[in-house]
mmCIF file with all atom_site columns, C-alpha atoms in Angstrom:
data_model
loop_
_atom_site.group_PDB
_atom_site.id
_atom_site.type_symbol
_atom_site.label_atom_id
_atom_site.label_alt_id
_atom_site.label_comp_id
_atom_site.label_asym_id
_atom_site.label_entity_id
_atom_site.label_seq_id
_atom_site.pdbx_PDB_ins_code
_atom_site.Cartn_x
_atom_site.Cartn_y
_atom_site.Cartn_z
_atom_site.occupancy
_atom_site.B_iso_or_equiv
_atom_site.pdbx_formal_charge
_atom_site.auth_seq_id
_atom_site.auth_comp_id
_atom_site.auth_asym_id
_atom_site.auth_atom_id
_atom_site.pdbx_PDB_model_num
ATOM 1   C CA . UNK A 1 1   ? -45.563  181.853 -84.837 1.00 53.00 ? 811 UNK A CA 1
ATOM 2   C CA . UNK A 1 2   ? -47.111  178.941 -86.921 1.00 52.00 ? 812 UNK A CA 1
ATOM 3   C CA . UNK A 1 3   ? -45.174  176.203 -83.915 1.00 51.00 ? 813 UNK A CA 1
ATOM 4   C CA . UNK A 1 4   ? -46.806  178.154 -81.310 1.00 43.00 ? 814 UNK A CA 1
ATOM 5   C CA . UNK A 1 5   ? -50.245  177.915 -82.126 1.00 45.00 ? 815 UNK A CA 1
ATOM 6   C CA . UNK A 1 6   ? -49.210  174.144 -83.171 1.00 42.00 ? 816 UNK A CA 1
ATOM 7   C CA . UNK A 1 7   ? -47.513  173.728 -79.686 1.00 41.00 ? 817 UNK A CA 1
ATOM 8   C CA . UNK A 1 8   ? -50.713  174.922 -77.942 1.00 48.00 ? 818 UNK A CA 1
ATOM 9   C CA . UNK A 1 9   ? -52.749  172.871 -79.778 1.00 47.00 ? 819 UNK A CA 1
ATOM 10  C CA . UNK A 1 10  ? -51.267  169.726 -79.344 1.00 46.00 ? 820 UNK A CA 1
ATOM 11  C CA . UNK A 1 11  ? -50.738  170.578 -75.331 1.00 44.00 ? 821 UNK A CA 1
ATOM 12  C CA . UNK A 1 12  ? -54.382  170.917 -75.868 1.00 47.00 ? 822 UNK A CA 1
ATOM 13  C CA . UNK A 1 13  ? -54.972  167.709 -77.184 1.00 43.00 ? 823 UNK A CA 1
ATOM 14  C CA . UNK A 1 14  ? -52.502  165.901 -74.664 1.00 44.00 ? 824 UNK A CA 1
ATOM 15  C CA . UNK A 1 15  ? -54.314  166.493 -71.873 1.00 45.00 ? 825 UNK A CA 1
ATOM 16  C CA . UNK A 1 16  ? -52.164  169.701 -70.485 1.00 41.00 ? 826 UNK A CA 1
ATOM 17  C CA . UNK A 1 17  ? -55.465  171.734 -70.695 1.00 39.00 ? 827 UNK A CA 1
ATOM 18  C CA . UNK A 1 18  ? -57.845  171.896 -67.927 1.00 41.00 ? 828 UNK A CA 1
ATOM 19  C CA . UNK A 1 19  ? -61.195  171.618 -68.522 1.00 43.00 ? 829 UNK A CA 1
ATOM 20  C CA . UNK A 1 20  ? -64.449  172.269 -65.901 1.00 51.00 ? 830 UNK A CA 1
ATOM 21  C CA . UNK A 1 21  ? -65.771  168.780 -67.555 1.00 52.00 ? 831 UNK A CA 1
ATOM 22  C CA . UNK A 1 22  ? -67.348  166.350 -65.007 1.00 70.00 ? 832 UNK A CA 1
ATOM 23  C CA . UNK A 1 23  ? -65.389  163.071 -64.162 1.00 84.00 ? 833 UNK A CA 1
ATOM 24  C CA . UNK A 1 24  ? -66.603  160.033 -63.024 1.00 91.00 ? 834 UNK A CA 1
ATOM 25  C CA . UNK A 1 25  ? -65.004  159.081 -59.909 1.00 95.00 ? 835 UNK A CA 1
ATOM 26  C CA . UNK A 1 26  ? -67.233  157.436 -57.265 1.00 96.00 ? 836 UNK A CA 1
ATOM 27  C CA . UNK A 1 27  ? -64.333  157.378 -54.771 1.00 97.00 ? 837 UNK A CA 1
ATOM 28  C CA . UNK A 1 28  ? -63.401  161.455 -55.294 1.00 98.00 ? 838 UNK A CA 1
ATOM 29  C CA . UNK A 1 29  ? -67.130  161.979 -55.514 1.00 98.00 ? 839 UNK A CA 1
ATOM 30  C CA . UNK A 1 30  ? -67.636  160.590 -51.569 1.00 98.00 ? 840 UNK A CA 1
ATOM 31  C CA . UNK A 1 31  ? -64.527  161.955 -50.285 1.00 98.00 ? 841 UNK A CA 1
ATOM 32  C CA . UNK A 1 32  ? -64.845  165.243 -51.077 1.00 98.00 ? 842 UNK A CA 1
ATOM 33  C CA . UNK A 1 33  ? -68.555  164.875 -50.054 1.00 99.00 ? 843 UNK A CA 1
ATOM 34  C CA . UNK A 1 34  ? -67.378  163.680 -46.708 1.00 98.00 ? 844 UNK A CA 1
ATOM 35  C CA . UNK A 1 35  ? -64.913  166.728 -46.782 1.00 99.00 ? 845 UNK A CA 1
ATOM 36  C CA . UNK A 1 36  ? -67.442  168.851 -47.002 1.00 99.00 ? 846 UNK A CA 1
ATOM 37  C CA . UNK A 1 37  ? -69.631  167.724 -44.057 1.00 99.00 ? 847 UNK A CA 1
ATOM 38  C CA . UNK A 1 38  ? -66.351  167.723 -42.208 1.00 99.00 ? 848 UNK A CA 1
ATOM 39  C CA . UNK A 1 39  ? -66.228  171.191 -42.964 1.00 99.00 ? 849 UNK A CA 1
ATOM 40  C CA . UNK A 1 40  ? -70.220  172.061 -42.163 1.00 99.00 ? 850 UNK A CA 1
ATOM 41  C CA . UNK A 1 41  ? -69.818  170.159 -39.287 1.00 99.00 ? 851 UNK A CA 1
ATOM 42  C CA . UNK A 1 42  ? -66.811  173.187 -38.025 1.00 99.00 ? 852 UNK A CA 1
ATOM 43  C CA . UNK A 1 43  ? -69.117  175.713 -39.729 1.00 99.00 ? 853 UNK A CA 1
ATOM 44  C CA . UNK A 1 44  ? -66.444  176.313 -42.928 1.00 99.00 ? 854 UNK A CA 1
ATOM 45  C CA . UNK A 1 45  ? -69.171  176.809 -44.916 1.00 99.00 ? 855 UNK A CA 1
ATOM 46  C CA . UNK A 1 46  ? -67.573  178.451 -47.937 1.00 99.00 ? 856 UNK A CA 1
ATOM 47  C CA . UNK A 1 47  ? -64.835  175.895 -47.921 1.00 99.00 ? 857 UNK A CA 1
ATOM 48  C CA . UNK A 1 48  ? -67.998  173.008 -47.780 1.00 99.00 ? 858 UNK A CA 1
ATOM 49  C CA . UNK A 1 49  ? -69.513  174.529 -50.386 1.00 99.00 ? 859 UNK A CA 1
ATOM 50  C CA . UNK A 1 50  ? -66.198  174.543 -52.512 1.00 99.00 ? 860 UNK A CA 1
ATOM 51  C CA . UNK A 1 51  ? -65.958  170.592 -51.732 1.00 99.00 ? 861 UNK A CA 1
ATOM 52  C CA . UNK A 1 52  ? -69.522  169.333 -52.310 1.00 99.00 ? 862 UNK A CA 1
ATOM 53  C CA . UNK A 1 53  ? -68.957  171.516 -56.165 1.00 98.00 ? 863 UNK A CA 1
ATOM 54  C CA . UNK A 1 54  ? -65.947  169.272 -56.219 1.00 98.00 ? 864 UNK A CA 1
ATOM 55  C CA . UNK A 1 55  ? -67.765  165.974 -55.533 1.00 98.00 ? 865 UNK A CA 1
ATOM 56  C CA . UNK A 1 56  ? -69.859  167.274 -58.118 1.00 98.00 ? 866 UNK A CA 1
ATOM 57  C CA . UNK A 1 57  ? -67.528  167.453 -60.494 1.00 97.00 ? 867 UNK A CA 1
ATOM 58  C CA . UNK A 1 58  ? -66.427  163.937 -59.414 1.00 97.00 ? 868 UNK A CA 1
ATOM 59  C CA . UNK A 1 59  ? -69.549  163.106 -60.707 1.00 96.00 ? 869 UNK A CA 1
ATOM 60  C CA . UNK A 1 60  ? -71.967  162.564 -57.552 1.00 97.00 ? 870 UNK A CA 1
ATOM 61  C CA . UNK A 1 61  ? -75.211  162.024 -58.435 1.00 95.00 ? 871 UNK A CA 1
ATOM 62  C CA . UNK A 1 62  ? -77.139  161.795 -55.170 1.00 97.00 ? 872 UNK A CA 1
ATOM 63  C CA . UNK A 1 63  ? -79.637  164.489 -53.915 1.00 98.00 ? 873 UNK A CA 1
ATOM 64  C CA . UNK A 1 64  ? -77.803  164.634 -50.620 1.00 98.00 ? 874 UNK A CA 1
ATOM 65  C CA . UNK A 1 65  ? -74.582  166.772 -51.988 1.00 99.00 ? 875 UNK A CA 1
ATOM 66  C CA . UNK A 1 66  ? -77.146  169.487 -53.453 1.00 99.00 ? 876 UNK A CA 1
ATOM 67  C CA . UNK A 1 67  ? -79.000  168.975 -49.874 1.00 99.00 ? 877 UNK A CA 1
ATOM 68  C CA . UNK A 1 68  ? -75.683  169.936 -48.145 1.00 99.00 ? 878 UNK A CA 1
ATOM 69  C CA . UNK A 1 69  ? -74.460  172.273 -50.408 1.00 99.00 ? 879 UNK A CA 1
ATOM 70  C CA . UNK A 1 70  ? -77.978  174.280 -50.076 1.00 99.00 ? 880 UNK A CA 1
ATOM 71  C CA . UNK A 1 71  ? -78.359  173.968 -46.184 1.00 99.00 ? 881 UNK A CA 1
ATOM 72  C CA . UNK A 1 72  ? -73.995  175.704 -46.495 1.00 99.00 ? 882 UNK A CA 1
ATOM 73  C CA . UNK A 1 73  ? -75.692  178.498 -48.455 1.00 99.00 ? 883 UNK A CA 1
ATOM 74  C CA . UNK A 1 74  ? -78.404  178.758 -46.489 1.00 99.00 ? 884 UNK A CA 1
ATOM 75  C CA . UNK A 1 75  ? -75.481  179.059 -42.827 1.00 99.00 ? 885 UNK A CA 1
ATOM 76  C CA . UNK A 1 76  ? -74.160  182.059 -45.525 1.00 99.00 ? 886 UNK A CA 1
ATOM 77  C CA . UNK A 1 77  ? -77.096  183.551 -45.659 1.00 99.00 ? 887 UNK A CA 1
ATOM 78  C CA . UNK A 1 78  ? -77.019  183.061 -49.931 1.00 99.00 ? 888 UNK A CA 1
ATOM 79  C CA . UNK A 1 79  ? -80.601  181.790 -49.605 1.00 99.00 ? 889 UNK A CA 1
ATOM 80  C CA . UNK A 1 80  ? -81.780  182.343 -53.354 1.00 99.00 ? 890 UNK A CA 1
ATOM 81  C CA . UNK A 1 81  ? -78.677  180.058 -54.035 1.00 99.00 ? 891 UNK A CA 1
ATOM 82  C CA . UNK A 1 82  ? -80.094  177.787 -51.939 1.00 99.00 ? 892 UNK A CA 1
ATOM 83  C CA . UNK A 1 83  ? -82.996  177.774 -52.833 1.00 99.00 ? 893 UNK A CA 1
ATOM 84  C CA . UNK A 1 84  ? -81.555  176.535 -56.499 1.00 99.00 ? 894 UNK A CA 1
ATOM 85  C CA . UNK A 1 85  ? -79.520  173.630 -54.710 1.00 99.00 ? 895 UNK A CA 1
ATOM 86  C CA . UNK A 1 86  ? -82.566  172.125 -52.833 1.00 99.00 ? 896 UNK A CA 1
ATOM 87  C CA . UNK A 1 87  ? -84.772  172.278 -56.183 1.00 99.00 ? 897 UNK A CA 1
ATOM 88  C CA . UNK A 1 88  ? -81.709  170.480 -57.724 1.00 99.00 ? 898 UNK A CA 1
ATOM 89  C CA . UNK A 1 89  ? -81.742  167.431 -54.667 1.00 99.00 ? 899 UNK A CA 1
ATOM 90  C CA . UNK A 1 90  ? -85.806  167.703 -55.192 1.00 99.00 ? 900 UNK A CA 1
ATOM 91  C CA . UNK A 1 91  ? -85.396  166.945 -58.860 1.00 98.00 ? 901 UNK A CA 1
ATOM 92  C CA . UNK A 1 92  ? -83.473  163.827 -57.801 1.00 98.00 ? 902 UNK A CA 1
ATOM 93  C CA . UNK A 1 93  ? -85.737  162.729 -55.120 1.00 98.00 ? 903 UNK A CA 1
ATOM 94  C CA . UNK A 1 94  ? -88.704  164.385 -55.370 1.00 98.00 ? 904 UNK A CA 1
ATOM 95  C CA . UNK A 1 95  ? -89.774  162.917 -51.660 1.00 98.00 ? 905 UNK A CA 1
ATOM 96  C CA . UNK A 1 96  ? -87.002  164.522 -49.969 1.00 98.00 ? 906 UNK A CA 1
ATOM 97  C CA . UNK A 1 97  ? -88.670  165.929 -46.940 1.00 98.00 ? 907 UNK A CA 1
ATOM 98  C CA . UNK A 1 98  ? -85.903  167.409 -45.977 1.00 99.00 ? 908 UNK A CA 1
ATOM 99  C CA . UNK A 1 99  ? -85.204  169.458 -49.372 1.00 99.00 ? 909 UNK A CA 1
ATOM 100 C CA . UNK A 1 100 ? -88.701  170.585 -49.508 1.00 99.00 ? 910 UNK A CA 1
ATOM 101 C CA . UNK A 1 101 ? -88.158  171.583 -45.848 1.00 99.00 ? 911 UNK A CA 1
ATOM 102 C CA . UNK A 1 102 ? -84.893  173.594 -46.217 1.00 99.00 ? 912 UNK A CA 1
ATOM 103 C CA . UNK A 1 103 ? -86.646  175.005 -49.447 1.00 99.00 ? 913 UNK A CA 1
ATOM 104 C CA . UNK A 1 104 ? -89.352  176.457 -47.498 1.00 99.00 ? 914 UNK A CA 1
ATOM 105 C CA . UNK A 1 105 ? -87.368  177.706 -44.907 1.00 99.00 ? 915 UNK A CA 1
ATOM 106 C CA . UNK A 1 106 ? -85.062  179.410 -47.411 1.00 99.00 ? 916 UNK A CA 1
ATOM 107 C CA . UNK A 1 107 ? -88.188  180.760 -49.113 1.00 99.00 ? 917 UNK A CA 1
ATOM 108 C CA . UNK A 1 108 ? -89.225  182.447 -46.312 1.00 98.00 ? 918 UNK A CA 1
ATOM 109 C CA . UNK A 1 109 ? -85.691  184.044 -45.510 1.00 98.00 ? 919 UNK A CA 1
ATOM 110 C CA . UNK A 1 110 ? -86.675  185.561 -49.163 1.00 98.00 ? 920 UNK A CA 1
ATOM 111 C CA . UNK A 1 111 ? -90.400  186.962 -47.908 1.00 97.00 ? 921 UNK A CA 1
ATOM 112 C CA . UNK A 1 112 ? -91.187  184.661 -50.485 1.00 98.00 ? 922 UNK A CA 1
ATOM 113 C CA . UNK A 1 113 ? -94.045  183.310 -48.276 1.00 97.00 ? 923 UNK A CA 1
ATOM 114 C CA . UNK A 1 114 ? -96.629  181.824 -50.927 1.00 98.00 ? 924 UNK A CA 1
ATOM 115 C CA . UNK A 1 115 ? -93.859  179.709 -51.966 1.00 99.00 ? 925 UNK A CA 1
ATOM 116 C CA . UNK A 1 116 ? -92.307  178.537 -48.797 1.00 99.00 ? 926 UNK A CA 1
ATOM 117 C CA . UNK A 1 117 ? -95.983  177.641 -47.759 1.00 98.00 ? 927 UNK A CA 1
ATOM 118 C CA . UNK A 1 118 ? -96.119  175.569 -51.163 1.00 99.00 ? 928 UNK A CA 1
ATOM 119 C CA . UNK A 1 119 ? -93.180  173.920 -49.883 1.00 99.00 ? 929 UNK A CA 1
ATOM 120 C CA . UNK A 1 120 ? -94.588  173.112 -46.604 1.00 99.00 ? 930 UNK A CA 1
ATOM 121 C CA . UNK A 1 121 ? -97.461  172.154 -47.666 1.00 99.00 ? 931 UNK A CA 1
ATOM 122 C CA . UNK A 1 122 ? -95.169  169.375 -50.441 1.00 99.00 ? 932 UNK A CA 1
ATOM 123 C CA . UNK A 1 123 ? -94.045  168.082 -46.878 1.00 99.00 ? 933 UNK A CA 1
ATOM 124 C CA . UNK A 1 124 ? -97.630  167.896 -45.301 1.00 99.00 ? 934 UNK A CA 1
ATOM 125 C CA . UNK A 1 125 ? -98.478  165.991 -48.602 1.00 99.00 ? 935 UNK A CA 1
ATOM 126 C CA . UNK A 1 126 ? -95.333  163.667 -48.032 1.00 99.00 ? 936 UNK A CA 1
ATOM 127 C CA . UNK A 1 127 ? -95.828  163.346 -44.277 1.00 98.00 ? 937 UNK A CA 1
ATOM 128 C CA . UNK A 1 128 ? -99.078  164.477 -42.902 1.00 98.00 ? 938 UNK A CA 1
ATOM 129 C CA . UNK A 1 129 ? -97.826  164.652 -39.213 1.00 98.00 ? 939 UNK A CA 1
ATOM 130 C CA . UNK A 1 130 ? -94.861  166.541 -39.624 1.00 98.00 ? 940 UNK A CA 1
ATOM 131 C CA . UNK A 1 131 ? -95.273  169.108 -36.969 1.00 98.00 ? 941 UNK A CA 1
ATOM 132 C CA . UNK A 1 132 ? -92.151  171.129 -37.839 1.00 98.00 ? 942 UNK A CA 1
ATOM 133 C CA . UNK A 1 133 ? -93.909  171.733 -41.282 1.00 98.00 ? 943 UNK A CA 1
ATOM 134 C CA . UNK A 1 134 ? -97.095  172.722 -39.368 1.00 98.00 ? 944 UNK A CA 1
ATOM 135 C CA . UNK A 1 135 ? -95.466  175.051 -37.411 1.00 98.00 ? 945 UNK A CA 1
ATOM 136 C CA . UNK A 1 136 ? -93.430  176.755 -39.750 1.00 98.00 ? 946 UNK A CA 1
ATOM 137 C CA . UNK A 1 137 ? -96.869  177.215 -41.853 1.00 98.00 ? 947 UNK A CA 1
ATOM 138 C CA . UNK A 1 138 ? -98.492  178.445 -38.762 1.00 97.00 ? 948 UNK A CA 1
ATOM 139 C CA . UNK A 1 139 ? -95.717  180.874 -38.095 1.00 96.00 ? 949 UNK A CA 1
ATOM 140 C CA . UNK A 1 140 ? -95.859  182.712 -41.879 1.00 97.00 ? 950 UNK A CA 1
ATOM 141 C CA . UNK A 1 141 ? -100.107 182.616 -41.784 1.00 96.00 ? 951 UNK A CA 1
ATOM 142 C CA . UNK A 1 142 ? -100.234 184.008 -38.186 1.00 95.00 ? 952 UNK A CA 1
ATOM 143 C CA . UNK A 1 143 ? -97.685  186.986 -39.201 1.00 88.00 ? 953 UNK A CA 1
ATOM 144 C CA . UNK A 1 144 ? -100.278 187.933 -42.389 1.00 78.00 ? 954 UNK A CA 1
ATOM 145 C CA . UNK A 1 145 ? -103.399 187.862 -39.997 1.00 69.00 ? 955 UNK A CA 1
#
């Protein structure tokens, strides 16, 4: 018994274990990001979602794989997932029009309408002639009047 536990711990130790650790691989990291638009692009959505975690897990850093990943939840109507995954690109680039747009839109999916207006308004603030912005925050004040 004693050479089993010590045969499982050394596998352990040898690498033989998998682990959910990230690893740095810039090249893994982009190609399974470009997978995964690949796979938006045919509207796989739960298979893109399952490659921009992997380019995660490759190590990308860039606000654009939790931009994609969120707008793939979003197709799957998992919006308060979503939600999470543009609030994760925002906290990288906290300019991201397009994050703060997807988050309002996703917001509103939610009836969470103070919010997504917060969110357009972030984009007004950002780019004061957005007119998708303004109409979205139209839209949501029009159906409360």
């Amino acid at each position: 018994m004693k050479y089993l536990f010590l045969l499982i711990f050394l596998l352990s130790i040898s690498g033989y274990a998998t682990t959910a650790a990230t690893v740095d691989d810039p090249q893994q990291a982009a190609a399974w990001f470009d997978k995964g638009k690949d796979l938006a692009s045919m509207s796989n959505y739960g298979e893109a979602i399952s490659a921009y975690d992997k380019s995660l897990e490759y190590g990308n850093k860039d606000e654009a794989v939790w931009l994609e990943k969120g707008k793939a939840l979003a197709k799957l109507d998992k919006y308060a997932e979503a939600v999470k995954s543009f609030e994760k690109a925002i906290e990288i680039k906290s300019d991201d029009i397009d994050a703060w747009t997807q988050k309002g839109d996703a917001l509103n999916w939610l009836g969470k309408d103070n919010e997504a207006l917060d969110a357009y308004d972030k984009v007004l603030e950002l780019d004061p002639k957005n007119s998708v912005a303004k109409l979205k925050k139209n839209i949501i004040l029009n159906l409360h009047n």
